[in-house]
Amino acid sequence: MRKVKPADVKSSFNSLVTEKKSYFLRQVSSLKGTEHEMKDLSLLSEMTFHSLYVEFECFVSDLVLAYINRDPSAYQQDLLARAKESVRSKFDDWTASRLILKTEKNIKIDEIERLIDPKNFNVTFKDVVTLKSKADRWICPVYSAGIAAISAADERLIDTTHSIRDFIAHQSVHSKTNMNNMLRTVDGGSGCPNAGLGSTQAIHNVGSFLKASVSNQRRVLRYADRLLSIAQTL
């Protein structure tokens, strides 16, 4: 059975993000000197950022599925444990203890998708803590090591990126408050890989925040580079 290669998933994500960065830079050049340059740059930065995070979310979903596809044993153990817990809650320990699961050494990727995501959505995680928890249960240690080792700085970056995406998408008071709370803590100070990516002041216009330059690079592209570097470690 041909299995999905995690390296191919990472390579695909790298290509997609690189393409979006190139597109962004071409549009920045085309806007120079135009009447609404600054306003359009803000909108471009906001749209590009949203698209970048969607790509990252899809990447994580595909990577988790690829790891399970390589070795589905951990996922099947978790599936049996959940089945036993369900039977225990409805019947008793005696019945639950007698459940068995006919396991498979190889499971096709589309079958894994149906098992984990029967409604045909992407496999999403509300935050890195949840991602680590699910990876620990679903993925064999040899493949989950990168996810388990996500650093504090990388965790803040991913969760902050998620919060910015949510505000762009929903524009709600709650999403704005959450985004600003995340932006206050993402930086981590001098030497942190997230330096310049946060703000101690409340952000009201996220497009303006993302188009601003930090160390001669627009903030939206710095976020893109951080997501790229993190992706290769997972």
Tab-separated table of C-alpha atoms in Angstrom:
chain	number	residue	atom	x	y	z
A	1	MET	CA	0.000	0.000	0.000
A	2	ARG	CA	1.378	3.401	-0.997
A	3	LYS	CA	1.469	5.727	1.985
A	4	VAL	CA	1.539	9.509	2.235
A	5	LYS	CA	5.013	10.878	2.924
A	6	PRO	CA	5.138	13.558	5.650
A	7	ALA	CA	8.106	15.085	3.818
A	8	ASP	CA	5.881	15.637	0.782
A	9	VAL	CA	3.279	17.368	2.955
A	10	LYS	CA	5.968	19.707	4.288
A	11	SER	CA	7.348	20.364	0.816
A	12	SER	CA	3.901	21.217	-0.508
A	13	PHE	CA	3.292	23.685	2.315
A	14	ASN	CA	6.660	25.309	1.692
A	15	SER	CA	5.819	25.767	-2.005
A	16	LEU	CA	2.377	27.225	-1.288
A	17	VAL	CA	3.670	29.755	1.227
A	18	THR	CA	6.570	30.725	-1.030
A	19	GLU	CA	4.107	31.367	-3.855
A	20	LYS	CA	1.936	33.560	-1.629
A	21	LYS	CA	4.952	35.538	-0.447
A	22	SER	CA	6.015	36.120	-4.052
A	23	TYR	CA	2.508	37.208	-4.987
A	24	PHE	CA	2.435	39.623	-2.060
A	25	LEU	CA	5.740	41.220	-3.085
A	26	ARG	CA	4.596	41.589	-6.713
A	27	GLN	CA	1.447	43.353	-5.570
A	28	VAL	CA	3.418	45.635	-3.250
A	29	SER	CA	5.554	46.688	-6.219
A	30	SER	CA	2.511	47.273	-8.419
A	31	LEU	CA	0.912	49.511	-5.784
A	32	LYS	CA	3.870	51.889	-5.437
A	33	GLY	CA	2.870	55.451	-6.198
A	34	THR	CA	-0.812	54.689	-6.674
A	35	GLU	CA	-3.487	56.897	-5.156
A	36	HIS	CA	-4.587	54.418	-2.478
A	37	GLU	CA	-1.261	52.684	-1.919
A	38	MET	CA	-1.287	52.603	1.891
A	39	LYS	CA	-4.939	51.608	2.211
A	40	ASP	CA	-4.523	48.888	-0.409
A	41	LEU	CA	-1.366	47.607	1.280
A	42	SER	CA	-3.267	47.218	4.530
A	43	LEU	CA	-5.993	45.230	2.810
A	44	LEU	CA	-3.430	43.140	0.902
A	45	SER	CA	-1.554	42.352	4.129
A	46	GLU	CA	-4.752	41.318	5.882
A	47	MET	CA	-5.906	39.076	3.036
A	48	THR	CA	-2.475	37.503	2.605
A	49	PHE	CA	-2.187	36.776	6.315
A	50	HIS	CA	-5.602	35.114	6.402
A	51	SER	CA	-4.675	32.958	3.416
A	52	LEU	CA	-1.328	31.997	4.980
A	53	TYR	CA	-2.940	30.792	8.180
A	54	VAL	CA	-5.551	28.771	6.270
A	55	GLU	CA	-2.667	27.062	4.443
A	56	PHE	CA	-0.973	26.332	7.773
A	57	GLU	CA	-4.157	24.884	9.249
A	58	CYS	CA	-4.592	22.624	6.207
A	59	PHE	CA	-0.932	21.643	6.460
A	60	VAL	CA	-1.287	20.546	10.091
A	61	SER	CA	-4.399	18.556	9.204
A	62	ASP	CA	-2.633	16.814	6.313
A	63	LEU	CA	0.481	16.158	8.394
A	64	VAL	CA	-1.443	14.530	11.245
A	65	LEU	CA	-3.271	12.294	8.772
A	66	ALA	CA	0.018	11.410	7.064
A	67	TYR	CA	1.621	10.392	10.357
A	68	ILE	CA	-1.330	8.187	11.259
A	69	ASN	CA	-1.219	6.726	7.752
A	70	ARG	CA	2.441	5.755	8.281
A	71	ASP	CA	1.596	3.851	11.456
A	72	PRO	CA	-2.056	3.664	12.595
A	73	SER	CA	-1.420	1.578	15.718
A	74	ALA	CA	-1.580	4.443	18.238
A	75	TYR	CA	-4.799	5.778	16.727
A	76	GLN	CA	-6.427	2.343	16.925
A	77	GLN	CA	-5.386	1.996	20.575
A	78	ASP	CA	-6.999	5.347	21.321
A	79	LEU	CA	-10.089	4.340	19.346
A	80	LEU	CA	-10.478	1.197	21.441
A	81	ALA	CA	-9.973	3.155	24.668
A	82	ARG	CA	-12.707	5.597	23.654
A	83	ALA	CA	-15.041	2.774	22.670
A	84	LYS	CA	-14.497	1.110	26.049
A	85	GLU	CA	-15.169	4.365	27.864
A	86	SER	CA	-18.411	4.810	25.921
A	87	VAL	CA	-19.553	1.267	26.781
A	88	ARG	CA	-18.486	1.740	30.418
A	89	SER	CA	-20.610	4.889	30.719
A	90	LYS	CA	-23.647	3.188	29.199
A	91	PHE	CA	-23.257	-0.300	30.674
A	92	ASP	CA	-20.509	-1.341	33.110
A	93	ASP	CA	-16.797	-2.121	33.569
A	94	TRP	CA	-17.352	-5.848	33.015
A	95	THR	CA	-18.778	-5.312	29.529
A	96	ALA	CA	-16.191	-2.678	28.624
A	97	SER	CA	-13.305	-4.931	29.664
A	98	ARG	CA	-14.399	-7.547	27.137
A	99	LEU	CA	-14.347	-5.273	24.106
A	100	ILE	CA	-11.741	-5.993	21.445
A	101	LEU	CA	-10.872	-4.205	18.223
A	102	LYS	CA	-9.736	-5.944	15.064
A	103	THR	CA	-6.760	-3.768	14.193
A	104	GLU	CA	-5.204	-3.138	10.806
A	105	LYS	CA	-1.498	-2.724	10.121
A	106	ASN	CA	-2.214	-0.514	7.131
A	107	ILE	CA	-5.149	1.837	6.659
A	108	LYS	CA	-5.685	3.856	3.499
A	109	ILE	CA	-5.438	7.630	3.885
A	110	ASP	CA	-9.048	8.187	2.778
A	111	GLU	CA	-10.249	5.675	5.369
A	112	ILE	CA	-8.267	7.497	8.059
A	113	GLU	CA	-9.881	10.753	6.987
A	114	ARG	CA	-13.345	9.215	7.326
A	115	LEU	CA	-12.507	7.814	10.765
A	116	ILE	CA	-11.143	11.051	12.166
A	117	ASP	CA	-13.254	13.483	10.172
A	118	PRO	CA	-16.584	11.814	9.221
A	119	LYS	CA	-18.134	15.192	8.322
A	120	ASN	CA	-15.370	15.908	5.782
A	121	PHE	CA	-13.918	18.961	7.475
A	122	ASN	CA	-10.203	19.470	7.984
A	123	VAL	CA	-8.798	18.074	11.229
A	124	THR	CA	-8.469	21.291	13.226
A	125	PHE	CA	-7.169	22.086	16.703
A	126	LYS	CA	-8.209	25.115	18.748
A	127	ASP	CA	-4.678	25.614	20.077
A	128	VAL	CA	-1.258	23.985	20.332
A	129	VAL	CA	-2.106	22.368	23.668
A	130	THR	CA	-4.947	20.493	21.975
A	131	LEU	CA	-2.731	19.583	19.011
A	132	LYS	CA	-0.082	18.127	21.329
A	133	SER	CA	-2.705	16.175	23.272
A	134	LYS	CA	-4.249	14.660	20.142
A	135	ALA	CA	-0.826	13.878	18.657
A	136	ASP	CA	0.150	12.069	21.860
A	137	ARG	CA	-2.964	9.903	21.616
A	138	TRP	CA	-3.202	9.381	17.864
A	139	ILE	CA	0.377	9.328	16.540
A	140	CYS	CA	3.209	6.931	17.342
A	141	PRO	CA	6.106	8.588	19.233
A	142	VAL	CA	8.538	8.201	16.341
A	143	TYR	CA	6.322	10.531	14.289
A	144	SER	CA	4.800	12.746	16.998
A	145	ALA	CA	8.149	13.852	18.445
A	146	GLY	CA	8.251	17.105	16.473
A	147	ILE	CA	4.767	18.127	17.576
A	148	ALA	CA	5.508	17.192	21.193
A	149	ALA	CA	8.650	19.342	21.057
A	150	ILE	CA	6.942	22.559	19.909
A	151	SER	CA	8.694	25.259	21.948
A	152	ALA	CA	6.991	27.911	24.062
A	153	ALA	CA	7.888	30.604	21.523
A	154	ASP	CA	6.559	28.534	18.617
A	155	GLU	CA	3.382	27.753	20.553
A	156	ARG	CA	2.780	31.460	21.180
A	157	LEU	CA	3.400	32.204	17.507
A	158	ILE	CA	0.944	29.572	16.254
A	159	ASP	CA	-1.780	30.491	18.739
A	160	THR	CA	-1.331	34.218	18.078
A	161	THR	CA	-1.523	33.656	14.334
A	162	HIS	CA	-4.744	31.718	14.907
A	163	SER	CA	-6.185	34.586	16.945
A	164	ILE	CA	-5.343	37.167	14.248
A	165	ARG	CA	-6.960	34.965	11.620
A	166	ASP	CA	-10.089	34.676	13.782
A	167	PHE	CA	-10.351	38.454	14.139
A	168	ILE	CA	-9.909	38.986	10.394
A	169	ALA	CA	-12.584	36.376	9.701
A	170	HIS	CA	-15.143	37.322	12.370
A	171	GLN	CA	-14.485	40.943	13.416
A	172	SER	CA	-16.197	40.238	16.740
A	173	VAL	CA	-15.455	41.951	20.055
A	174	HIS	CA	-14.411	38.606	21.534
A	175	SER	CA	-12.002	37.783	18.691
A	176	LYS	CA	-10.479	41.265	18.864
A	177	THR	CA	-9.945	41.015	22.621
A	178	ASN	CA	-8.405	37.581	22.292
A	179	MET	CA	-6.100	38.744	19.481
A	180	ASN	CA	-4.838	41.697	21.485
A	181	ASN	CA	-4.261	39.518	24.542
A	182	MET	CA	-2.184	37.154	22.419
A	183	LEU	CA	-0.257	39.990	20.789
A	184	ARG	CA	0.815	41.266	24.206
A	185	THR	CA	2.619	38.013	25.007
A	186	VAL	CA	3.845	36.624	21.670
A	187	ASP	CA	7.072	38.631	21.420
A	188	GLY	CA	9.129	37.263	24.295
A	189	GLY	CA	11.762	39.998	24.221
A	190	SER	CA	15.243	40.304	22.742
A	191	GLY	CA	16.532	37.114	21.159
A	192	CYS	CA	13.086	35.569	20.852
A	193	PRO	CA	12.261	34.400	17.308
A	194	ASN	CA	8.964	36.281	17.634
A	195	ALA	CA	10.646	39.645	18.250
A	196	GLY	CA	8.623	42.463	16.700
A	197	LEU	CA	5.564	40.322	16.016
A	198	GLY	CA	3.515	41.493	18.992
A	199	SER	CA	2.243	44.758	20.422
A	200	THR	CA	1.735	46.133	23.917
A	201	GLN	CA	-0.821	48.558	22.487
A	202	ALA	CA	-4.284	47.446	21.391
A	203	ILE	CA	-4.493	46.850	17.647
A	204	HIS	CA	-7.635	48.131	15.950
A	205	ASN	CA	-6.572	48.011	12.290
A	206	VAL	CA	-4.925	44.635	11.813
A	207	GLY	CA	-4.039	45.352	8.177
A	208	SER	CA	-1.949	48.368	9.168
A	209	PHE	CA	-0.263	46.319	11.887
A	210	LEU	CA	0.628	43.536	9.457
A	211	LYS	CA	1.910	45.797	6.675
A	212	ALA	CA	4.289	47.643	9.030
A	213	SER	CA	7.967	46.774	8.684
A	214	VAL	CA	10.080	45.217	11.439
A	215	SER	CA	13.820	44.946	10.763
A	216	ASN	CA	13.249	45.874	7.095
A	217	GLN	CA	10.614	43.197	6.531
A	218	ARG	CA	6.853	43.610	6.552
A	219	ARG	CA	5.327	41.933	9.566
A	220	VAL	CA	3.027	39.715	7.486
A	221	LEU	CA	6.088	38.196	5.782
A	222	ARG	CA	7.819	37.660	9.108
A	223	TYR	CA	4.798	35.702	10.268
A	224	ALA	CA	4.965	33.683	7.044
A	225	ASP	CA	8.635	32.871	7.620
A	226	ARG	CA	7.985	31.803	11.198
A	227	LEU	CA	5.193	29.456	10.104
A	228	LEU	CA	7.491	27.998	7.453
A	229	SER	CA	10.298	27.351	9.939
A	230	ILE	CA	7.937	25.813	12.500
A	231	ALA	CA	6.323	23.567	9.883
A	232	GLN	CA	9.649	21.943	9.055
A	233	THR	CA	10.145	20.905	12.704
A	234	LEU	CA	6.790	19.180	13.185
